[in-house]
PDB file of N, CA and C in Angstrom:
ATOM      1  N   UNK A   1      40.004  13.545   6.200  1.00 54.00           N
ATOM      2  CA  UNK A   1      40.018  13.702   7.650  1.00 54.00           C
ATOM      3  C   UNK A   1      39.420  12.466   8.323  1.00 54.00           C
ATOM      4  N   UNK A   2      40.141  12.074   9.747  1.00 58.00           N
ATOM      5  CA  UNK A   2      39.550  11.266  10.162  1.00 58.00           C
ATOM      6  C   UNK A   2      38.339  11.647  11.111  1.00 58.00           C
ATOM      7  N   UNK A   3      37.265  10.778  10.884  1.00 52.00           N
ATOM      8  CA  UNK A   3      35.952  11.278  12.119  1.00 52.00           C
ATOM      9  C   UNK A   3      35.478   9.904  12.711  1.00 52.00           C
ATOM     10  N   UNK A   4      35.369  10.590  13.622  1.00 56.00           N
ATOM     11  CA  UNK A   4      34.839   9.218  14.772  1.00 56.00           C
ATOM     12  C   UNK A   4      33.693   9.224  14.749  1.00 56.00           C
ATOM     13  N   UNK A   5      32.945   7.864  14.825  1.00 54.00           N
ATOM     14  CA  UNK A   5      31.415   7.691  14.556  1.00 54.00           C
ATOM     15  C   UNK A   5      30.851   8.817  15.357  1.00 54.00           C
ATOM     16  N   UNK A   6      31.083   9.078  17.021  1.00 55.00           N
ATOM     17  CA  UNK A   6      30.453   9.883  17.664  1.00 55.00           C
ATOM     18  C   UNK A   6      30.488  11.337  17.151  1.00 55.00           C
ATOM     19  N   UNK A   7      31.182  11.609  16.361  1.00 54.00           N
ATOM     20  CA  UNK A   7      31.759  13.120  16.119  1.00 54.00           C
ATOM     21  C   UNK A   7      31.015  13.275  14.698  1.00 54.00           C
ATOM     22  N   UNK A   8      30.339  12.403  14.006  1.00 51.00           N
ATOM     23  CA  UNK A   8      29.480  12.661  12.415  1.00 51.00           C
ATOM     24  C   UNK A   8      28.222  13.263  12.860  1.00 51.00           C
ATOM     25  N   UNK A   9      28.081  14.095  11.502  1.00 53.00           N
ATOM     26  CA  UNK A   9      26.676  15.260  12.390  1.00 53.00           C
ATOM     27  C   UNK A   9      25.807  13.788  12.137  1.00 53.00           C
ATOM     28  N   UNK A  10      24.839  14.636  13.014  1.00 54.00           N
ATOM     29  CA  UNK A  10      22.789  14.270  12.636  1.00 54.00           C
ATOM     30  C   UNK A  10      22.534  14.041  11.408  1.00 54.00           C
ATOM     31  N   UNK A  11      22.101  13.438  11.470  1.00 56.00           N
ATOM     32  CA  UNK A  11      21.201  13.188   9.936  1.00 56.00           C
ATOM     33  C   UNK A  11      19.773  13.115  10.304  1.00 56.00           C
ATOM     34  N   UNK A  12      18.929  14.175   9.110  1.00 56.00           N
ATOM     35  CA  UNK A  12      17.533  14.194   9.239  1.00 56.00           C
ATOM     36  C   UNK A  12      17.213  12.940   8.801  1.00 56.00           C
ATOM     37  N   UNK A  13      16.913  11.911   9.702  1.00 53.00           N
ATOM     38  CA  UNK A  13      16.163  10.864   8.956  1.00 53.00           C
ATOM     39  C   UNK A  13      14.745  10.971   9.726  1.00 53.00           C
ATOM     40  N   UNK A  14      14.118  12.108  10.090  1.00 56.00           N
ATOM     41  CA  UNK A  14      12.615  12.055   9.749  1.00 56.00           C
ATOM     42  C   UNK A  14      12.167  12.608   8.682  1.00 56.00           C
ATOM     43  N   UNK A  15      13.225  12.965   7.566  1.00 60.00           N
ATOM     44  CA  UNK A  15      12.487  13.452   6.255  1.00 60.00           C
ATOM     45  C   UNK A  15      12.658  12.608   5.497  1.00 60.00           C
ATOM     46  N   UNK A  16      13.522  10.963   5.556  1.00 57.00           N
ATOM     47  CA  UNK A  16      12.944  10.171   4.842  1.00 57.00           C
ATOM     48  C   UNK A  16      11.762   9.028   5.391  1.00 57.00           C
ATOM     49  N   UNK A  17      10.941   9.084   4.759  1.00 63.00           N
ATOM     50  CA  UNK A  17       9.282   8.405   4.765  1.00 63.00           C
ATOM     51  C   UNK A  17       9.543   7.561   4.063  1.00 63.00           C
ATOM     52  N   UNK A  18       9.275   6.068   5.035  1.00 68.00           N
ATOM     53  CA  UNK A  18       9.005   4.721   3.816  1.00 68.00           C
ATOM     54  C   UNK A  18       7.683   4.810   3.108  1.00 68.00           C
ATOM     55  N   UNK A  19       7.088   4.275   2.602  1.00 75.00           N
ATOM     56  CA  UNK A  19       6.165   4.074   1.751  1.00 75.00           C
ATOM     57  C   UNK A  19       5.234   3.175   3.045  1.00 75.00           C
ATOM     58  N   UNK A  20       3.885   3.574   2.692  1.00 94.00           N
ATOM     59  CA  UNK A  20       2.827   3.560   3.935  1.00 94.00           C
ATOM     60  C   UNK A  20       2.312   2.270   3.229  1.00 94.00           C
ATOM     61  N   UNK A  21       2.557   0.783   3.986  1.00 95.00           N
ATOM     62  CA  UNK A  21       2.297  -0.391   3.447  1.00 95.00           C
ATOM     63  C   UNK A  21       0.752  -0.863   4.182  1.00 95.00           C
ATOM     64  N   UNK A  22       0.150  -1.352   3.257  1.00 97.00           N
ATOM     65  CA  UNK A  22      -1.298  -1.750   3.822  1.00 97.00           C
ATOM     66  C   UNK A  22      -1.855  -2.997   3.357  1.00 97.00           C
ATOM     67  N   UNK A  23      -2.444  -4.066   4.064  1.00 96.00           N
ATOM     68  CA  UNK A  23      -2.728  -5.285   4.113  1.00 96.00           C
ATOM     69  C   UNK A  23      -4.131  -5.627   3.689  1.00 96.00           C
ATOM     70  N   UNK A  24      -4.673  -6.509   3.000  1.00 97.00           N
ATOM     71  CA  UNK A  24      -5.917  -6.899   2.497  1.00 97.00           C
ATOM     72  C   UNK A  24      -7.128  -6.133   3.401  1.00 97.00           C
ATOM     73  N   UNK A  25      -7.025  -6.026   4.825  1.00 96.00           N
ATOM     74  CA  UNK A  25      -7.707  -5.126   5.794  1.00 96.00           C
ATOM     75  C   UNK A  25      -7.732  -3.886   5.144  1.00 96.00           C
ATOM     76  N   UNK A  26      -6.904  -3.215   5.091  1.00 96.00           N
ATOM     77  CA  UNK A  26      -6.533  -1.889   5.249  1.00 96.00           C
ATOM     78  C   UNK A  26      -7.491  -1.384   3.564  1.00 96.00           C
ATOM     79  N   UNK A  27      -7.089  -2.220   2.685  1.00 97.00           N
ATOM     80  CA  UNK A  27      -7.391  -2.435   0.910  1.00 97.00           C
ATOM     81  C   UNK A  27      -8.921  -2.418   1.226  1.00 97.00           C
ATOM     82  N   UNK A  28      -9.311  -3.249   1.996  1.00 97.00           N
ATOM     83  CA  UNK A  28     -10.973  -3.106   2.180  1.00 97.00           C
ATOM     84  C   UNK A  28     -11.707  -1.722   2.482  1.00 97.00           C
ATOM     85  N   UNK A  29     -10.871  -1.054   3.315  1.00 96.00           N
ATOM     86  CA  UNK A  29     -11.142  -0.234   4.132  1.00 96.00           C
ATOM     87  C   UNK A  29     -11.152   0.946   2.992  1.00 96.00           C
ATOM     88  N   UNK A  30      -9.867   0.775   2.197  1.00 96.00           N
ATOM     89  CA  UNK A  30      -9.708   2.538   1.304  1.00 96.00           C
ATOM     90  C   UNK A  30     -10.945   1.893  -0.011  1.00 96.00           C
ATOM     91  N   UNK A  31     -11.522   0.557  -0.215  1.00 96.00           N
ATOM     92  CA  UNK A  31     -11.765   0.571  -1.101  1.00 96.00           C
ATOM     93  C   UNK A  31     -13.696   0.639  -1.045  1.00 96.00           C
ATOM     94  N   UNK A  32     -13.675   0.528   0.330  1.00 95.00           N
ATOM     95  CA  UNK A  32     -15.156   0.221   0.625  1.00 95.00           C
ATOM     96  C   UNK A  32     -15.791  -1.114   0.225  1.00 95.00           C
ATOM     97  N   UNK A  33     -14.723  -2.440   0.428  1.00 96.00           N
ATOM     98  CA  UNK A  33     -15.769  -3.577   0.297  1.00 96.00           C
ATOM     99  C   UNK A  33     -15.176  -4.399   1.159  1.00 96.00           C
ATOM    100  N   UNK A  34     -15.427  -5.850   0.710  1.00 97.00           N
ATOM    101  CA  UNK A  34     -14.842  -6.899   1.990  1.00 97.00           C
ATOM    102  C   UNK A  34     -13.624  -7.347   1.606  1.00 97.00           C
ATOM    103  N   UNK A  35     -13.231  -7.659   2.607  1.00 97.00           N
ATOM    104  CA  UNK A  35     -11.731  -8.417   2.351  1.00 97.00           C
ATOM    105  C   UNK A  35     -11.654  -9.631   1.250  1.00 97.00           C
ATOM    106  N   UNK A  36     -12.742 -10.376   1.105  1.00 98.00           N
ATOM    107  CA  UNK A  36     -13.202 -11.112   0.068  1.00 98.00           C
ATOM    108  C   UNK A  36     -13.336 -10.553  -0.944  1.00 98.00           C
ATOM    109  N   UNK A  37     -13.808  -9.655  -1.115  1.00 97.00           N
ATOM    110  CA  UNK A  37     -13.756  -8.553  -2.391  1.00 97.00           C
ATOM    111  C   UNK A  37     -12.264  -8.223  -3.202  1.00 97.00           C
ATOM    112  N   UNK A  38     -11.696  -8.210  -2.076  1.00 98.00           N
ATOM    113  CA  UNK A  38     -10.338  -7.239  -2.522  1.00 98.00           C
ATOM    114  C   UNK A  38      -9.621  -8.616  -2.860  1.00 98.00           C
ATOM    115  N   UNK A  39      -9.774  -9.824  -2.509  1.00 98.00           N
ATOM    116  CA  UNK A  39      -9.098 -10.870  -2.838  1.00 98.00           C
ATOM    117  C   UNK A  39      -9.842 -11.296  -4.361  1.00 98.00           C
ATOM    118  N   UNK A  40     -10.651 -11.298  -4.575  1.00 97.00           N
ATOM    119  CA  UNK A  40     -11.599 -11.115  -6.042  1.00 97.00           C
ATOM    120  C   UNK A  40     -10.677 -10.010  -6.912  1.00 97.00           C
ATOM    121  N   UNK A  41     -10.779  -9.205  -6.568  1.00 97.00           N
ATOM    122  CA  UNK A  41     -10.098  -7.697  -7.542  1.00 97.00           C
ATOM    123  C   UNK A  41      -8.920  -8.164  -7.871  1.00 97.00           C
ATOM    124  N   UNK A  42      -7.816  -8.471  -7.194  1.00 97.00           N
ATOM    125  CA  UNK A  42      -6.457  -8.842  -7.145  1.00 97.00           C
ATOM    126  C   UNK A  42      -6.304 -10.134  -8.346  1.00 97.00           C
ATOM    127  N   UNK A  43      -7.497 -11.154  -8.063  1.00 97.00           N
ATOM    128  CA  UNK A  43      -7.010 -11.850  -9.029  1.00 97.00           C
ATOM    129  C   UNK A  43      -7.643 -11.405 -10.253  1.00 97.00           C
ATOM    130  N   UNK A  44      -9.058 -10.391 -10.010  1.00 96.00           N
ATOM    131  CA  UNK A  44      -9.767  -9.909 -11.981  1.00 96.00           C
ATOM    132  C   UNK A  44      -9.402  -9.476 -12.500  1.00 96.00           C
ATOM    133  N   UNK A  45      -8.548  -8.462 -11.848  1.00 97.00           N
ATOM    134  CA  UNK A  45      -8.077  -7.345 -12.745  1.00 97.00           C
ATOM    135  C   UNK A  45      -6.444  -7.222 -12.841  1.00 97.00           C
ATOM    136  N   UNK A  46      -6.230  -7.330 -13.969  1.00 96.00           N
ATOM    137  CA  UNK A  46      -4.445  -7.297 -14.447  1.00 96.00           C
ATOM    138  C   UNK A  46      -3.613  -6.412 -14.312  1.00 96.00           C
ATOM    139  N   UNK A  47      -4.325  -5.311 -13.542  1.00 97.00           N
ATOM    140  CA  UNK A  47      -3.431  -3.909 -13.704  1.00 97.00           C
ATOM    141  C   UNK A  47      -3.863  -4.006 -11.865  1.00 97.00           C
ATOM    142  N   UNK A  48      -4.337  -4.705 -11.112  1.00 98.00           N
ATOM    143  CA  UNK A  48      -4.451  -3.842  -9.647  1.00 98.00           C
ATOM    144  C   UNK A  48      -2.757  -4.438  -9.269  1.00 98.00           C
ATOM    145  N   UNK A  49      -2.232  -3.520  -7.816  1.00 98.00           N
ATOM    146  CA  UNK A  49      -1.108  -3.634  -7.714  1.00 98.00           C
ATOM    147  C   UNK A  49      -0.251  -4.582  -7.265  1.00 98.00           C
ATOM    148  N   UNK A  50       0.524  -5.171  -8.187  1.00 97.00           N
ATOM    149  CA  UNK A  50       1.646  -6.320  -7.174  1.00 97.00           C
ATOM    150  C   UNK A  50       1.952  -5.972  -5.726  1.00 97.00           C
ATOM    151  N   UNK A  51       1.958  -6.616  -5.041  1.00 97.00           N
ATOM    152  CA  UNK A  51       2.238  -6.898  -3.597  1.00 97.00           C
ATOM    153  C   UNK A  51       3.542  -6.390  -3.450  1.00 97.00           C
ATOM    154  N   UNK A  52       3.957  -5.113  -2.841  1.00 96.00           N
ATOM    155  CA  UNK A  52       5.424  -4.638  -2.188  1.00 96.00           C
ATOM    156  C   UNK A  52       6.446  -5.986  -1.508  1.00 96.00           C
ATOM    157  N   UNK A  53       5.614  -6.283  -0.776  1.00 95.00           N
ATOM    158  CA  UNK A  53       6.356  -8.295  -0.094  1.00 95.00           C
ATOM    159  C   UNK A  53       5.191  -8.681   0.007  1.00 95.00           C
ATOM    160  N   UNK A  54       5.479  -9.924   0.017  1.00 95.00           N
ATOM    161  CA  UNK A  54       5.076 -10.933   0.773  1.00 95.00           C
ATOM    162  C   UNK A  54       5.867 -11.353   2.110  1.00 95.00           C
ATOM    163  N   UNK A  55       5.205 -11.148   3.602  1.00 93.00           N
ATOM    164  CA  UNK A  55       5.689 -11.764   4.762  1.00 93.00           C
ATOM    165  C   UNK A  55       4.486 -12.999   5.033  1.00 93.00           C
ATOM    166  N   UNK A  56       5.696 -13.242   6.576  1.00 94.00           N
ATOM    167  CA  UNK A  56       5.434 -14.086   7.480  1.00 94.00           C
ATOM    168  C   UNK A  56       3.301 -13.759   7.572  1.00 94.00           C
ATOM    169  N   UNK A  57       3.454 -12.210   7.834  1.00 90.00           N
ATOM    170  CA  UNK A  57       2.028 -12.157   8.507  1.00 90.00           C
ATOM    171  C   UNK A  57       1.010 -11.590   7.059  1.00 90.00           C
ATOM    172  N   UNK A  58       1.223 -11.809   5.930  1.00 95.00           N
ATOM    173  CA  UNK A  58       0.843 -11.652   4.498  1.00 95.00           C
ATOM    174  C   UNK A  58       1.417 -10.887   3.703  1.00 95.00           C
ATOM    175  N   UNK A  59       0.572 -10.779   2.711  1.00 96.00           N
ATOM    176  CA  UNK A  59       1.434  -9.600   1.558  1.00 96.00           C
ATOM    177  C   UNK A  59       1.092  -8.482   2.000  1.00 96.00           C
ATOM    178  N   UNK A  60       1.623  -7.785   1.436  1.00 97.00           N
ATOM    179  CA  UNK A  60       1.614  -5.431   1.509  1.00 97.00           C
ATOM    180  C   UNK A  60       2.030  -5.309   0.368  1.00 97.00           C
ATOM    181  N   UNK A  61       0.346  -3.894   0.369  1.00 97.00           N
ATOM    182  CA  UNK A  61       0.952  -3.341  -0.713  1.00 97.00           C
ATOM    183  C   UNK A  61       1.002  -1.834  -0.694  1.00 97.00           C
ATOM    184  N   UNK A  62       1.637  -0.994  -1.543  1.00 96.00           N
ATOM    185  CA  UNK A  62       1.761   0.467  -1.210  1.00 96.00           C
ATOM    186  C   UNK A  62       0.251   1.273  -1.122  1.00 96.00           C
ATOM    187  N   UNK A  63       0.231   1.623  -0.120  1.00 97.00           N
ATOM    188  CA  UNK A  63      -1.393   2.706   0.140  1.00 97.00           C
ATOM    189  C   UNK A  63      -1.062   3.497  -1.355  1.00 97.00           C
ATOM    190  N   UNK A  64      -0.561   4.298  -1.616  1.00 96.00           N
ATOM    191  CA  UNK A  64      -0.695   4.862  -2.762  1.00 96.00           C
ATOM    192  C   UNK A  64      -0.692   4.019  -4.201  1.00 96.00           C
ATOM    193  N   UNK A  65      -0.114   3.259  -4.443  1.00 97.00           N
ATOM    194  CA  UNK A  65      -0.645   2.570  -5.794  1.00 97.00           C
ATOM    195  C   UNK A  65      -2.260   2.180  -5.604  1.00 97.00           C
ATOM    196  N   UNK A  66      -2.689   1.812  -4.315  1.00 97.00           N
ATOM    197  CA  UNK A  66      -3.743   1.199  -4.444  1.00 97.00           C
ATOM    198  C   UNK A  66      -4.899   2.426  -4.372  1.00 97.00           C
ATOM    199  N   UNK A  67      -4.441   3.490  -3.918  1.00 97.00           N
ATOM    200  CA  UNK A  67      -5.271   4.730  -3.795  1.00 97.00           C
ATOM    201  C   UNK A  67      -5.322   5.166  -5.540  1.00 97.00           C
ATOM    202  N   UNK A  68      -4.210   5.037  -5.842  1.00 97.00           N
ATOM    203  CA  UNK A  68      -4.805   5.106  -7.590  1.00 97.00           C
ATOM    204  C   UNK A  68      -4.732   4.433  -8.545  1.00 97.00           C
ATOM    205  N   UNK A  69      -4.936   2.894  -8.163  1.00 97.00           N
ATOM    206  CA  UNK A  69      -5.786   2.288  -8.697  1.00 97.00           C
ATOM    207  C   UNK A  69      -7.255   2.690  -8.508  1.00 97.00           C
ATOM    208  N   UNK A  70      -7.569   3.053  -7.287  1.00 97.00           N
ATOM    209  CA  UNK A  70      -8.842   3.202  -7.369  1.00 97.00           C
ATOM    210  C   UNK A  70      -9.565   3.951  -7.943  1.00 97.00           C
ATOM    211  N   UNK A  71      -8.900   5.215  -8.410  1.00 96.00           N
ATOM    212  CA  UNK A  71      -8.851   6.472  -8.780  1.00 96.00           C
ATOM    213  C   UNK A  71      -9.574   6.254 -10.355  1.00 96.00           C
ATOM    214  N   UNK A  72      -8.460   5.311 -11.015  1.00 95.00           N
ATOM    215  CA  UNK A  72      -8.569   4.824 -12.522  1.00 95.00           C
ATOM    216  C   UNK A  72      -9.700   3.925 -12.619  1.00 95.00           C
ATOM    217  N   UNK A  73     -10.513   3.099 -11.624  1.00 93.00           N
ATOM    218  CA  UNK A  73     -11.241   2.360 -11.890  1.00 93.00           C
ATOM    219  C   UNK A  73     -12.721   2.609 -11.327  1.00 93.00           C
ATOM    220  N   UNK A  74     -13.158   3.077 -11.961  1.00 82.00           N
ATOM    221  CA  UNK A  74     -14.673   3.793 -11.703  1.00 82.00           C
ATOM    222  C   UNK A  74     -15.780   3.281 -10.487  1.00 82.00           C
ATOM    223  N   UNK A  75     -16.440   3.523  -9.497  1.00 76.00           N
ATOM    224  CA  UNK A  75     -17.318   2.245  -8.812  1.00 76.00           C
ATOM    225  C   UNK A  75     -18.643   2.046  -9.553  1.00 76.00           C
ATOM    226  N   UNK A  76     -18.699   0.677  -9.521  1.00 70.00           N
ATOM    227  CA  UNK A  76     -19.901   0.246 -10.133  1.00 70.00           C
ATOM    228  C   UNK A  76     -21.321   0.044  -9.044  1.00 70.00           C
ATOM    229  N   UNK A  77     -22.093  -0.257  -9.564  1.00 62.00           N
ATOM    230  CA  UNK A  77     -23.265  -0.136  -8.815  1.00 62.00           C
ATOM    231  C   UNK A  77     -23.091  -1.432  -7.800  1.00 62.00           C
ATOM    232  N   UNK A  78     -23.324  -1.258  -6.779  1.00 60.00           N
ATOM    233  CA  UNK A  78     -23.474  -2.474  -5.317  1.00 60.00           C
ATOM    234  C   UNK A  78     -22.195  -2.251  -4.748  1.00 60.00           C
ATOM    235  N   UNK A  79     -21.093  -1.577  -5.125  1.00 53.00           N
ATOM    236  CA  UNK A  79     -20.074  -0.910  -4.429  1.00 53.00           C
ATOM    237  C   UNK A  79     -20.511   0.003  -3.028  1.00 53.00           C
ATOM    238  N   UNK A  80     -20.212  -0.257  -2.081  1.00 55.00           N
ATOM    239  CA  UNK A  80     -20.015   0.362  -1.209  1.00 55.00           C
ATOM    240  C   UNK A  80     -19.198   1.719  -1.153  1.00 55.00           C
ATOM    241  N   UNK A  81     -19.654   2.639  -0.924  1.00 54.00           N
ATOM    242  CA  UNK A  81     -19.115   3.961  -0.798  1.00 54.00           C
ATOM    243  C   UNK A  81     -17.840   4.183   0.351  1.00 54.00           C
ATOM    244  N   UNK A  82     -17.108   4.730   0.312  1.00 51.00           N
ATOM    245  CA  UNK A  82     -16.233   5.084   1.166  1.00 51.00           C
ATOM    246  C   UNK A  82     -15.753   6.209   1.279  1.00 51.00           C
TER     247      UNK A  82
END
């Protein structure tokens, strides 16, 4: 059958959710230290998460990988609580 663009139903596209991207700021914030910190972590540790992109205004990375990374990696003492 033919259908005209105007005549195709709705589509729920508020039930698809991109992935909630968060910036060295944001990484400080879920992780409780400084932005200097989180630039330290990124390069110590071999398992924290590759960067979703890299843009114009820096890298992003997924709030949830980095929420469990954190999960897996215990806080050590002089960590800031969050």
């Amino acid at each position: 059958p033919d259908v005209r663009p105007d005549q195709t139903p709705d589509r729920d596209f508020g039930a698809l959710q991109p992935p909630e991207l968060v910036s060295v700021t944001e990484i400080a914030q879920i992780l409780g230290v400084t932005r200097q910190r989180v630039n330290q972590l990124i390069v110590a540790y071999e398992d924290f998460p590759s960067p979703e992109a890299d843009l114009a205004i820096g890298r992003v990375w997924s709030r949830i990988k980095i929420e469990e990374w954190d999960r897996t990696h215990p806080r050590k003492p002089g960590r800031r609580s969050g």
